[in-house]
Amino acid sequence: MRVLLCLVSWVLLCCCWIAQAEIFTSIGQMTDLLYTEKELVRSLREYIKAEESKLAEVRSWARKLDDLTRISTSDPEGYLAHPVNAYKLMKRLNTEWSQLESLVLQNPSDGFISNMTVHRQYFPDAEDETGAAKALMRLQDTYHLDSEDFSKGRLPGMHSNAMLTVDDCFDMGKTAYNDGDYYHGVLWMQQSLKQLDAGEEAVVSKAAILDYLSYSVYQMGDLPRAIELTRRLVAIEPSHQRAGGNLRYFEKLLLKEQKEERQEEEQTNQPASEEPIQLGTYVRPRDHLPEREIYEALCRGEGVRMTEARRSRLFCHYQDGSRNPRLLLKPMKEEDEWDSPHIVRYLEALSDYEIEKIKEMAKPRLARATVRDPKTGVLTTANYRVSKSAWLEEEDGPVIARVNQRIQDITGLTVDTAELLQVANYGVGGQYEPHFDFSRKDEPDAFKRLGTGNRVATFLNYRSGSRVQGSFKYDFHI
C-alpha cells in the first residue's frame, strides 16, 4: 500500500595599514608628511563611506527579510501553498543569501559567517532552484497561464501579492534557455523586458535580456522578429560580442528563405509582426508524452464527461465492510466516483490527528522519489516523477497499525501482500506523469523483490485544505 502526502518542508535559518619611516628633519620633508596624512584621511573617509554604504545595504536586506519572514512564518504552509512563494524561497536561499554573504565577507563578521556555515548544508542548491523554476513553467503550461499573470501572482484560486521581478523573470527565462527550452525562454524573457520597459528597477541589463530573447525567438523559427530584436540590441550596445554576427547571420538566412520561396522583390524585407509576444504566439513543441494535452486537460478539470444516464447509476453508501465488526458502529461514507473502471471515494477515512502523526514520522525520512527502470529493474530518479517520498511500517508507530487495519476492513484485502505506506511530497509543481501502477508484459520481474504477484488494487487517501494538500496510497498485490 502506497501513500502520497504533499508535505511542504522548509529549512529554518536561521584593513590595516602598517608603515615605517625614518625621521624627517626638514620642514619640507615634514610638509610632505602632512600631505601624506591628508591622503590617508581621504582614504579613511572613502573606507568609512564604503562601510556605511555596505551597512545601509545590509540594513535594507534585514528590513526586507524581516518583513518577509514575519509574513511567511505566521502561516508557513499557507505561504508555501503559493508556487511563486516556494520558487522565490528556493531562489533566495540558493542565490540571494550567498550574495549577502559575499557582501558581509568584504569585512568579515565572524558571527554571521559561522551561522551561515552551520546552516548552509540545509540550503537548496542550484538544482533545487532550477527545479522550482521548471515547476512554475509546468504549472504555466498545464493551466494556460500567461507569464504576466504568473509574474503578478494571479493564479487560479489564489489571491496573493507574491510577484516576480524583472530579475526573477530573467532567471526563469535563462533556466529555460540553458535547458534548450526556447519556448519558455521566449515567454519569460519577453515578460522580463516588458517589466523593465515599464520602469521597474532591475540588476539585469536590457541588452542581456534582448540577447537571450532574440536568439530564443530565432530558435522558435521567427526570423523577422529575431532580426528586429537583434537590431534593438545592436542599437543599445553596438560593440556587443555576438549581436552583430547574429544579425548578419539572421538576415542572410531570411534572404535565403525568401529566395527559395520565390517571393516578390518588394517582400524581401518582410517586417516583423507588431503583435507582442504572449502565450499562444508560438506553439509549444511536443515532448516525449503523447498524452500530454489530455493529461493537462484533466488537471484543469476538463476531459471526459460522464453522461447523465451514467451519472444516475452512481450512488452514496454507508460501507460496513460486509458487516465487519469494526465498521458496524461507524461505517465508512462511500461515494461512487466513476463506473468503469470502478472508482469509489471514502470520506473522512483518516482523522486530523492520524494525518499529522504520519506527516511527523515521514518528514525526516523524505528523499527524492525513484521509479523502476523497466529495462534494468534498478530504482532511479526521473524527470517525469518530481517528488520526495518516505516509507512507513507498523513498527514505526500505532497510528500506522491502526490505519492498516482500517484499510483492510474497508477493502477486504490484506496488507500482508501490500507495499509499505508511502508518503510523498510533490512540492511546488510536483508531478507524476500518466503511467500504469501495475507491471506490464515487458516488466515480468517488476515486483520480484517483494515476493508477490502483480498489483491488483490501489487505495489512495487524499486530504485538501488551506494548510495542506496531500495523499496516502497503498498498492495491493496478488
Coordinates of C-alpha atoms in Angstrom, one line a residue:
M1 CA 0.0 0.0 0.0
R2 CA 1.4 3.3 -1.0
V3 CA 0.5 6.7 0.4
L4 CA 1.1 10.0 -1.2
L5 CA 1.2 13.1 1.0
C6 CA 2.1 16.6 -0.3
L7 CA 4.3 18.0 2.5
V8 CA 5.9 21.4 2.3
S9 CA 9.2 21.2 4.0
W10 CA 11.5 24.0 4.6
V11 CA 14.6 24.7 6.5
L12 CA 14.7 27.3 9.3
L13 CA 17.6 29.6 9.1
C14 CA 18.1 30.7 10.6
C15 CA 42.1 47.0 6.8
C16 CA 45.0 47.7 8.4
W17 CA 47.8 50.0 7.4
I18 CA 51.4 49.3 8.6
A19 CA 54.1 51.8 7.7
Q20 CA 57.7 52.5 8.6
A21 CA 59.5 55.8 8.0
E22 CA 62.7 57.4 9.0
I23 CA 62.7 60.7 10.9
F24 CA 62.4 63.7 8.7
T25 CA 64.4 66.7 9.9
S26 CA 63.5 69.3 7.3
I27 CA 60.3 71.3 7.3
G28 CA 60.0 70.5 3.6
Q29 CA 60.0 66.8 4.3
M30 CA 57.5 67.1 7.1
T31 CA 55.3 69.1 4.8
D32 CA 55.2 66.1 2.6
L33 CA 54.1 64.0 5.6
L34 CA 51.2 66.4 6.1
Y35 CA 50.0 65.8 2.5
T36 CA 50.5 62.1 3.1
E37 CA 48.3 62.3 6.2
K38 CA 45.7 64.2 4.2
E39 CA 45.7 61.4 1.6
L40 CA 45.3 58.9 4.4
V41 CA 42.4 60.8 5.8
R42 CA 40.8 60.9 2.3
S43 CA 41.4 57.2 2.1
L44 CA 39.9 56.7 5.5
R45 CA 36.8 58.6 4.6
E46 CA 36.4 56.6 1.4
Y47 CA 36.7 53.5 3.6
I48 CA 34.0 54.8 6.0
K49 CA 31.8 55.7 3.1
A50 CA 32.1 52.2 1.7
E51 CA 31.4 50.7 5.1
E52 CA 28.3 52.9 5.6
S53 CA 27.1 52.0 2.1
K54 CA 27.6 48.3 2.8
L55 CA 25.9 48.7 6.2
A56 CA 23.0 50.5 4.6
E57 CA 22.6 47.7 2.1
V58 CA 22.7 45.1 4.8
R59 CA 20.1 47.1 6.8
S60 CA 17.9 47.1 3.7
W61 CA 18.3 43.3 3.4
A62 CA 17.4 42.9 7.0
R63 CA 14.3 45.0 6.8
K64 CA 13.1 43.2 3.7
L65 CA 13.8 39.8 5.1
D66 CA 12.4 40.7 8.5
D67 CA 9.1 41.7 6.9
L68 CA 9.1 38.6 4.6
T69 CA 9.9 36.1 7.4
R70 CA 7.2 37.6 9.6
I71 CA 4.6 37.0 7.0
S72 CA 5.9 33.6 5.9
T73 CA 6.3 32.1 9.4
S74 CA 2.9 33.3 10.5
D75 CA 1.4 30.6 8.2
P76 CA 4.2 28.6 6.7
E77 CA 2.1 26.0 4.8
G78 CA -0.4 28.6 3.6
Y79 CA 2.5 30.8 2.4
L80 CA 4.3 27.9 0.6
A81 CA 1.0 26.8 -0.9
H82 CA 1.6 29.5 -3.5
P83 CA 4.1 28.2 -6.0
V84 CA 5.6 31.6 -6.6
N85 CA 6.5 31.9 -2.9
A86 CA 8.0 28.4 -3.0
Y87 CA 10.1 29.3 -6.0
K88 CA 11.3 32.6 -4.5
L89 CA 12.3 30.8 -1.3
M90 CA 14.4 28.4 -3.3
K91 CA 16.0 31.3 -5.2
R92 CA 16.6 33.4 -2.1
L93 CA 18.4 30.7 -0.2
N94 CA 20.4 29.4 -3.2
T95 CA 21.3 32.8 -4.7
E96 CA 20.5 35.9 -2.8
W97 CA 21.7 34.8 0.7
S98 CA 25.0 33.9 -1.0
Q99 CA 25.2 37.4 -2.4
L100 CA 24.6 38.8 1.1
E101 CA 27.3 36.5 2.5
S102 CA 29.7 37.9 -0.1
L103 CA 28.8 41.5 0.9
V104 CA 29.5 40.8 4.6
L105 CA 32.7 39.0 3.7
Q106 CA 34.2 42.2 2.4
N107 CA 34.8 42.9 6.1
P108 CA 34.1 39.5 7.7
S109 CA 31.6 39.2 10.5
D110 CA 32.5 36.1 12.4
G111 CA 29.1 35.5 13.9
F112 CA 27.2 35.8 10.7
I113 CA 29.7 33.7 8.7
S114 CA 29.8 30.9 11.3
N115 CA 26.0 30.9 11.3
M116 CA 25.9 30.7 7.5
T117 CA 28.4 27.9 7.5
V118 CA 26.4 25.9 10.0
H119 CA 23.1 26.2 8.1
R120 CA 24.5 26.1 4.5
Q121 CA 24.2 22.4 4.4
Y122 CA 20.4 22.8 4.6
F123 CA 20.2 25.4 1.8
P124 CA 18.7 24.5 -1.6
D125 CA 21.3 24.3 -4.3
A126 CA 21.3 25.3 -7.9
E127 CA 19.5 22.1 -8.9
D128 CA 16.7 22.9 -6.5
E129 CA 16.3 26.4 -7.8
T130 CA 16.2 25.1 -11.4
G131 CA 13.7 22.5 -10.4
A132 CA 11.4 25.1 -8.8
A133 CA 11.6 27.3 -12.0
K134 CA 10.7 24.4 -14.2
A135 CA 7.8 23.6 -11.9
L136 CA 6.4 27.1 -12.4
M137 CA 6.7 26.6 -16.2
R138 CA 4.9 23.2 -15.8
L139 CA 2.1 24.9 -14.0
Q140 CA 2.0 27.6 -16.6
D141 CA 1.5 25.1 -19.4
T142 CA -1.0 23.0 -17.5
Y143 CA -3.3 25.8 -16.6
H144 CA -2.6 28.0 -19.7
L145 CA -1.2 30.9 -17.6
D146 CA 0.2 33.9 -19.2
S147 CA 3.7 34.9 -17.9
E148 CA 2.3 38.3 -16.8
D149 CA -0.4 36.6 -14.7
F150 CA 2.2 34.5 -13.1
S151 CA 4.5 37.4 -12.6
K152 CA 1.8 39.4 -10.9
G153 CA 0.8 36.4 -8.7
R154 CA -2.6 36.0 -10.4
L155 CA -3.1 32.2 -10.2
P156 CA -6.4 30.4 -10.3
G157 CA -7.9 30.1 -6.8
M158 CA -5.0 32.0 -5.2
H159 CA -5.0 35.6 -4.0
S160 CA -1.6 36.8 -3.1
N161 CA 0.8 39.6 -3.7
A162 CA 3.6 37.2 -4.5
M163 CA 5.2 38.8 -7.5
L164 CA 8.1 38.1 -9.8
T165 CA 10.6 40.9 -10.5
V166 CA 12.4 41.7 -13.8
D167 CA 15.4 39.7 -12.5
D168 CA 13.1 36.8 -11.4
C169 CA 11.6 36.6 -14.9
F170 CA 15.0 36.9 -16.5
D171 CA 16.3 34.0 -14.3
M172 CA 13.2 31.9 -15.3
G173 CA 13.9 32.6 -18.9
K174 CA 17.6 31.8 -18.5
T175 CA 16.8 28.5 -16.8
A176 CA 14.6 27.5 -19.8
Y177 CA 17.2 28.8 -22.3
N178 CA 20.0 26.7 -20.6
D179 CA 17.8 23.7 -20.8
G180 CA 17.2 24.2 -24.6
D181 CA 13.6 25.1 -23.9
Y182 CA 13.4 28.2 -26.1
Y183 CA 9.5 28.2 -26.0
H184 CA 9.5 29.2 -22.3
G185 CA 12.7 31.2 -22.7
V186 CA 10.8 33.5 -25.1
L187 CA 7.8 33.8 -22.8
W188 CA 9.9 34.7 -19.7
M189 CA 12.5 36.9 -21.4
Q190 CA 9.6 38.8 -23.0
Q191 CA 8.0 39.3 -19.6
S192 CA 11.3 40.5 -18.1
L193 CA 11.7 43.0 -21.0
K194 CA 8.1 44.2 -20.6
Q195 CA 8.5 44.9 -16.9
L196 CA 11.9 46.6 -17.4
D197 CA 10.4 48.8 -20.2
A198 CA 7.6 49.7 -17.7
G199 CA 10.2 51.3 -15.4
E200 CA 10.7 48.6 -12.9
E201 CA 14.2 48.6 -11.4
A202 CA 16.5 45.7 -12.1
V203 CA 20.0 44.4 -11.9
V204 CA 19.9 42.7 -15.3
S205 CA 20.5 45.0 -18.3
K206 CA 18.2 45.4 -21.2
A207 CA 21.0 44.3 -23.5
A208 CA 21.3 41.0 -21.7
I209 CA 17.5 40.3 -21.9
L210 CA 17.5 41.2 -25.7
D211 CA 20.5 38.9 -26.2
Y212 CA 18.6 35.9 -24.8
L213 CA 15.3 36.8 -26.2
S214 CA 16.4 37.4 -29.8
Y215 CA 18.2 34.1 -30.0
S216 CA 15.3 32.2 -28.4
V217 CA 12.9 33.8 -30.9
Y218 CA 15.3 32.7 -33.7
Q219 CA 15.2 29.1 -32.3
M220 CA 11.4 29.2 -32.5
G221 CA 11.7 29.9 -36.2
D222 CA 10.6 33.6 -36.2
L223 CA 13.4 35.2 -38.2
P224 CA 11.8 38.6 -38.8
R225 CA 11.2 39.1 -35.1
A226 CA 14.7 37.8 -34.2
I227 CA 16.2 40.3 -36.6
E228 CA 14.1 43.2 -35.2
L229 CA 15.1 42.3 -31.6
T230 CA 18.8 41.9 -32.6
R231 CA 18.7 45.3 -34.2
R232 CA 17.4 46.8 -30.9
L233 CA 20.3 45.1 -29.1
V234 CA 22.9 46.5 -31.5
A235 CA 21.3 50.0 -31.1
I236 CA 21.8 49.7 -27.3
E237 CA 25.2 48.1 -27.4
P238 CA 26.9 48.4 -30.8
S239 CA 30.1 46.6 -29.5
H240 CA 28.1 43.6 -28.3
Q241 CA 30.2 40.5 -28.9
R242 CA 27.6 38.4 -30.7
A243 CA 24.8 40.7 -31.7
G244 CA 26.5 42.0 -34.9
G245 CA 27.4 38.5 -36.2
N246 CA 23.9 37.2 -35.3
L247 CA 22.2 40.0 -37.1
R248 CA 24.2 39.3 -40.3
Y249 CA 23.5 35.6 -40.0
F250 CA 19.7 36.1 -39.4
E251 CA 19.4 38.5 -42.3
K252 CA 21.3 36.1 -44.6
L253 CA 19.0 33.2 -43.6
L254 CA 15.9 35.3 -44.2
L255 CA 17.0 36.3 -47.6
K256 CA 17.8 32.7 -48.5
E257 CA 14.4 31.6 -47.3
Q258 CA 12.6 34.3 -49.3
K259 CA 14.6 33.4 -52.5
E260 CA 13.7 29.7 -52.0
E261 CA 10.1 30.6 -51.7
R262 CA 10.3 32.8 -54.8
Q263 CA 8.8 35.7 -53.0
E264 CA 8.3 39.0 -54.9
E265 CA 11.1 41.6 -54.6
E266 CA 9.1 44.0 -52.6
Q267 CA 8.6 41.3 -49.9
T268 CA 12.4 40.8 -49.4
N269 CA 12.4 43.0 -46.3
Q270 CA 9.5 41.2 -44.6
P271 CA 8.6 43.2 -41.4
A272 CA 8.4 41.5 -38.0
S273 CA 5.0 41.1 -36.5
E274 CA 3.9 44.0 -34.4
E275 CA 1.9 41.8 -32.1
P276 CA 3.5 41.5 -28.7
I277 CA 4.9 38.0 -27.8
Q278 CA 2.5 36.3 -25.5
L279 CA 1.0 32.9 -24.6
G280 CA -0.1 31.5 -28.0
T281 CA 2.3 33.4 -30.2
Y282 CA 4.3 30.2 -30.6
V283 CA 3.2 26.6 -30.4
R284 CA 4.8 24.6 -27.6
P285 CA 6.9 21.9 -29.1
R286 CA 5.7 18.3 -28.5
D287 CA 7.6 16.2 -26.0
H288 CA 8.0 12.5 -25.1
L289 CA 4.5 12.2 -23.7
P290 CA 1.8 11.7 -26.4
E291 CA -1.0 12.1 -23.8
R292 CA 0.4 15.5 -22.6
E293 CA -2.6 17.6 -23.7
I294 CA -5.2 15.1 -22.3
Y295 CA -3.2 14.8 -19.1
E296 CA -3.1 18.6 -18.6
A297 CA -6.8 19.0 -19.6
L298 CA -7.7 16.5 -16.8
C299 CA -5.6 18.6 -14.4
R300 CA -7.7 21.6 -15.4
G301 CA -10.9 19.7 -14.7
E302 CA -11.6 19.2 -18.4
G303 CA -11.6 16.0 -20.4
V304 CA -14.1 13.1 -20.4
R305 CA -17.5 14.0 -19.1
M306 CA -19.9 11.4 -17.7
T307 CA -23.4 11.3 -19.3
E308 CA -26.5 11.9 -17.1
A309 CA -27.5 8.3 -17.7
R310 CA -24.2 7.0 -16.4
R311 CA -24.2 9.5 -13.5
S312 CA -27.6 8.4 -12.4
R313 CA -26.1 5.0 -11.7
L314 CA -23.6 6.4 -9.2
F315 CA -24.6 6.3 -5.5
C316 CA -23.6 7.1 -2.0
H317 CA -23.4 4.4 0.6
Y318 CA -22.6 3.6 4.2
Q319 CA -20.0 0.8 3.8
D320 CA -19.6 -1.6 6.7
G321 CA -17.0 -4.0 5.0
S322 CA -19.5 -6.8 4.7
R323 CA -20.6 -6.4 8.3
N324 CA -17.1 -6.1 9.7
P325 CA -17.4 -5.7 13.5
R326 CA -15.1 -2.7 13.5
L327 CA -17.3 -0.9 10.9
L328 CA -20.8 -1.7 12.1
L329 CA -21.0 1.1 14.6
K330 CA -19.1 3.6 12.4
P331 CA -19.4 2.7 8.7
M332 CA -17.4 4.5 6.1
K333 CA -19.1 7.1 3.9
E334 CA -18.6 5.8 0.3
E335 CA -19.3 7.6 -2.9
D336 CA -19.2 6.3 -6.4
E337 CA -16.8 8.4 -8.5
W338 CA -16.7 6.6 -11.8
D339 CA -18.3 3.5 -13.2
S340 CA -15.7 1.9 -15.5
P341 CA -13.2 1.4 -14.1
H342 CA -15.0 1.4 -10.8
I343 CA -13.6 4.2 -8.6
V344 CA -15.1 5.0 -5.2
R345 CA -14.4 7.7 -2.6
Y346 CA -14.3 7.3 1.1
L347 CA -14.9 10.4 3.2
E348 CA -13.1 11.1 6.5
A349 CA -11.0 7.9 6.2
L350 CA -8.2 9.4 8.3
S351 CA -8.5 11.8 11.3
D352 CA -6.6 15.0 11.5
Y353 CA -4.5 13.5 14.3
E354 CA -3.6 10.5 12.2
I355 CA -2.6 12.7 9.2
E356 CA -0.4 14.9 11.4
K357 CA 1.3 11.9 13.0
I358 CA 2.0 10.4 9.6
K359 CA 3.5 13.7 8.4
E360 CA 5.6 13.9 11.6
M361 CA 7.0 10.4 11.1
A362 CA 7.6 10.8 7.4
K363 CA 9.2 14.3 7.3
P364 CA 12.7 13.4 8.5
R365 CA 12.8 10.4 6.1
L366 CA 11.8 12.2 2.9
A367 CA 14.2 11.5 0.0
R368 CA 13.9 12.0 -3.8
A369 CA 11.4 9.5 -5.1
T370 CA 12.6 6.9 -7.5
V371 CA 10.9 4.8 -10.3
R372 CA 11.9 1.4 -11.5
D373 CA 13.7 1.3 -14.9
P374 CA 11.7 -1.3 -16.9
K375 CA 14.8 -2.4 -18.7
T376 CA 17.2 -2.8 -15.8
G377 CA 14.8 -3.1 -12.9
V378 CA 17.0 -0.6 -11.0
L379 CA 15.4 2.2 -9.0
T380 CA 16.4 5.6 -10.3
T381 CA 15.1 9.2 -10.3
A382 CA 13.2 10.6 -13.3
N383 CA 12.0 14.0 -14.5
Y384 CA 8.5 12.6 -15.0
R385 CA 8.2 12.0 -11.3
V386 CA 9.1 15.0 -9.2
S387 CA 8.7 14.3 -5.6
K388 CA 10.2 13.1 -2.3
S389 CA 8.9 10.1 -0.5
A390 CA 9.2 8.1 2.7
W391 CA 8.1 4.6 3.6
L392 CA 6.4 3.7 6.9
E393 CA 5.5 0.4 8.5
E394 CA 3.6 -0.8 11.6
E395 CA 6.7 -0.9 13.7
D396 CA 7.0 2.9 13.3
G397 CA 4.0 3.6 15.5
P398 CA 0.5 2.6 16.5
V399 CA -1.1 5.0 14.0
I400 CA 0.3 3.0 11.1
A401 CA -1.1 -0.2 12.5
R402 CA -4.5 1.4 13.1
V403 CA -4.6 2.8 9.5
N404 CA -3.5 -0.5 8.1
Q405 CA -6.3 -2.3 9.9
R406 CA -8.9 0.2 8.8
I407 CA -8.0 -0.1 5.1
Q408 CA -8.1 -3.9 5.4
D409 CA -11.5 -3.7 6.9
I410 CA -12.8 -1.4 4.1
T411 CA -11.3 -3.3 1.2
G412 CA -11.3 -6.9 2.4
L413 CA -7.7 -7.1 1.2
T414 CA -4.7 -7.8 3.4
V415 CA -1.6 -5.6 3.8
D416 CA 0.5 -8.8 4.1
T417 CA 0.9 -8.6 0.3
A418 CA 0.8 -4.8 0.1
E419 CA 3.7 -2.4 -0.2
L420 CA 4.5 -0.2 2.8
L421 CA 2.8 3.0 3.4
Q422 CA 4.4 5.6 1.2
V423 CA 4.3 9.3 2.0
A424 CA 5.3 11.5 -1.0
N425 CA 5.9 15.3 -1.1
Y426 CA 5.2 16.6 -4.6
G427 CA 6.0 20.2 -3.5
V428 CA 5.7 23.1 -6.0
G429 CA 4.7 21.9 -9.4
G430 CA 5.4 18.3 -8.5
Q431 CA 4.1 15.7 -10.8
Y432 CA 3.9 12.0 -11.7
E433 CA 3.1 11.8 -15.4
P434 CA 0.5 9.2 -16.7
H435 CA 1.7 5.7 -16.0
F436 CA 0.4 2.2 -15.1
D437 CA 0.7 1.2 -11.5
F438 CA 0.7 -2.5 -12.5
S439 CA 3.5 -4.2 -14.3
R440 CA 3.1 -4.9 -18.0
K441 CA 4.2 -7.9 -20.1
D442 CA 7.6 -6.3 -20.7
E443 CA 8.1 -6.0 -16.9
P444 CA 7.7 -9.6 -15.7
D445 CA 10.1 -9.2 -12.7
A446 CA 9.0 -5.7 -11.6
F447 CA 7.9 -7.0 -8.1
K448 CA 10.1 -10.0 -7.8
R449 CA 11.9 -8.4 -4.9
L450 CA 8.7 -8.2 -2.9
G451 CA 7.9 -11.9 -3.4
T452 CA 4.4 -11.1 -4.6
G453 CA 2.4 -11.1 -7.8
N454 CA 1.3 -8.1 -9.7
R455 CA -0.5 -5.1 -8.3
V456 CA -4.3 -5.5 -8.2
A457 CA -5.7 -2.5 -6.3
T458 CA -4.8 1.0 -5.2
F459 CA -6.1 2.7 -2.0
L460 CA -5.4 6.4 -2.0
N461 CA -6.2 8.7 0.9
Y462 CA -6.3 12.4 -0.1
R463 CA -6.7 15.5 2.0
S464 CA -7.1 19.0 0.8
G465 CA -7.5 22.3 2.6
S466 CA -5.9 25.7 3.1
R467 CA -3.0 24.2 5.1
V468 CA -2.2 21.0 3.3
Q469 CA -2.9 19.0 0.1
G470 CA -1.7 15.5 0.1
S471 CA -2.5 11.8 -0.1
F472 CA -1.5 8.4 1.2
K473 CA -1.6 5.5 -1.1
Y474 CA -1.3 1.7 -0.8
D475 CA -0.7 -0.7 -3.6
F476 CA -2.1 -4.2 -3.1
H477 CA -0.6 -7.3 -4.8
I478 CA -1.8 -10.7 -5.6

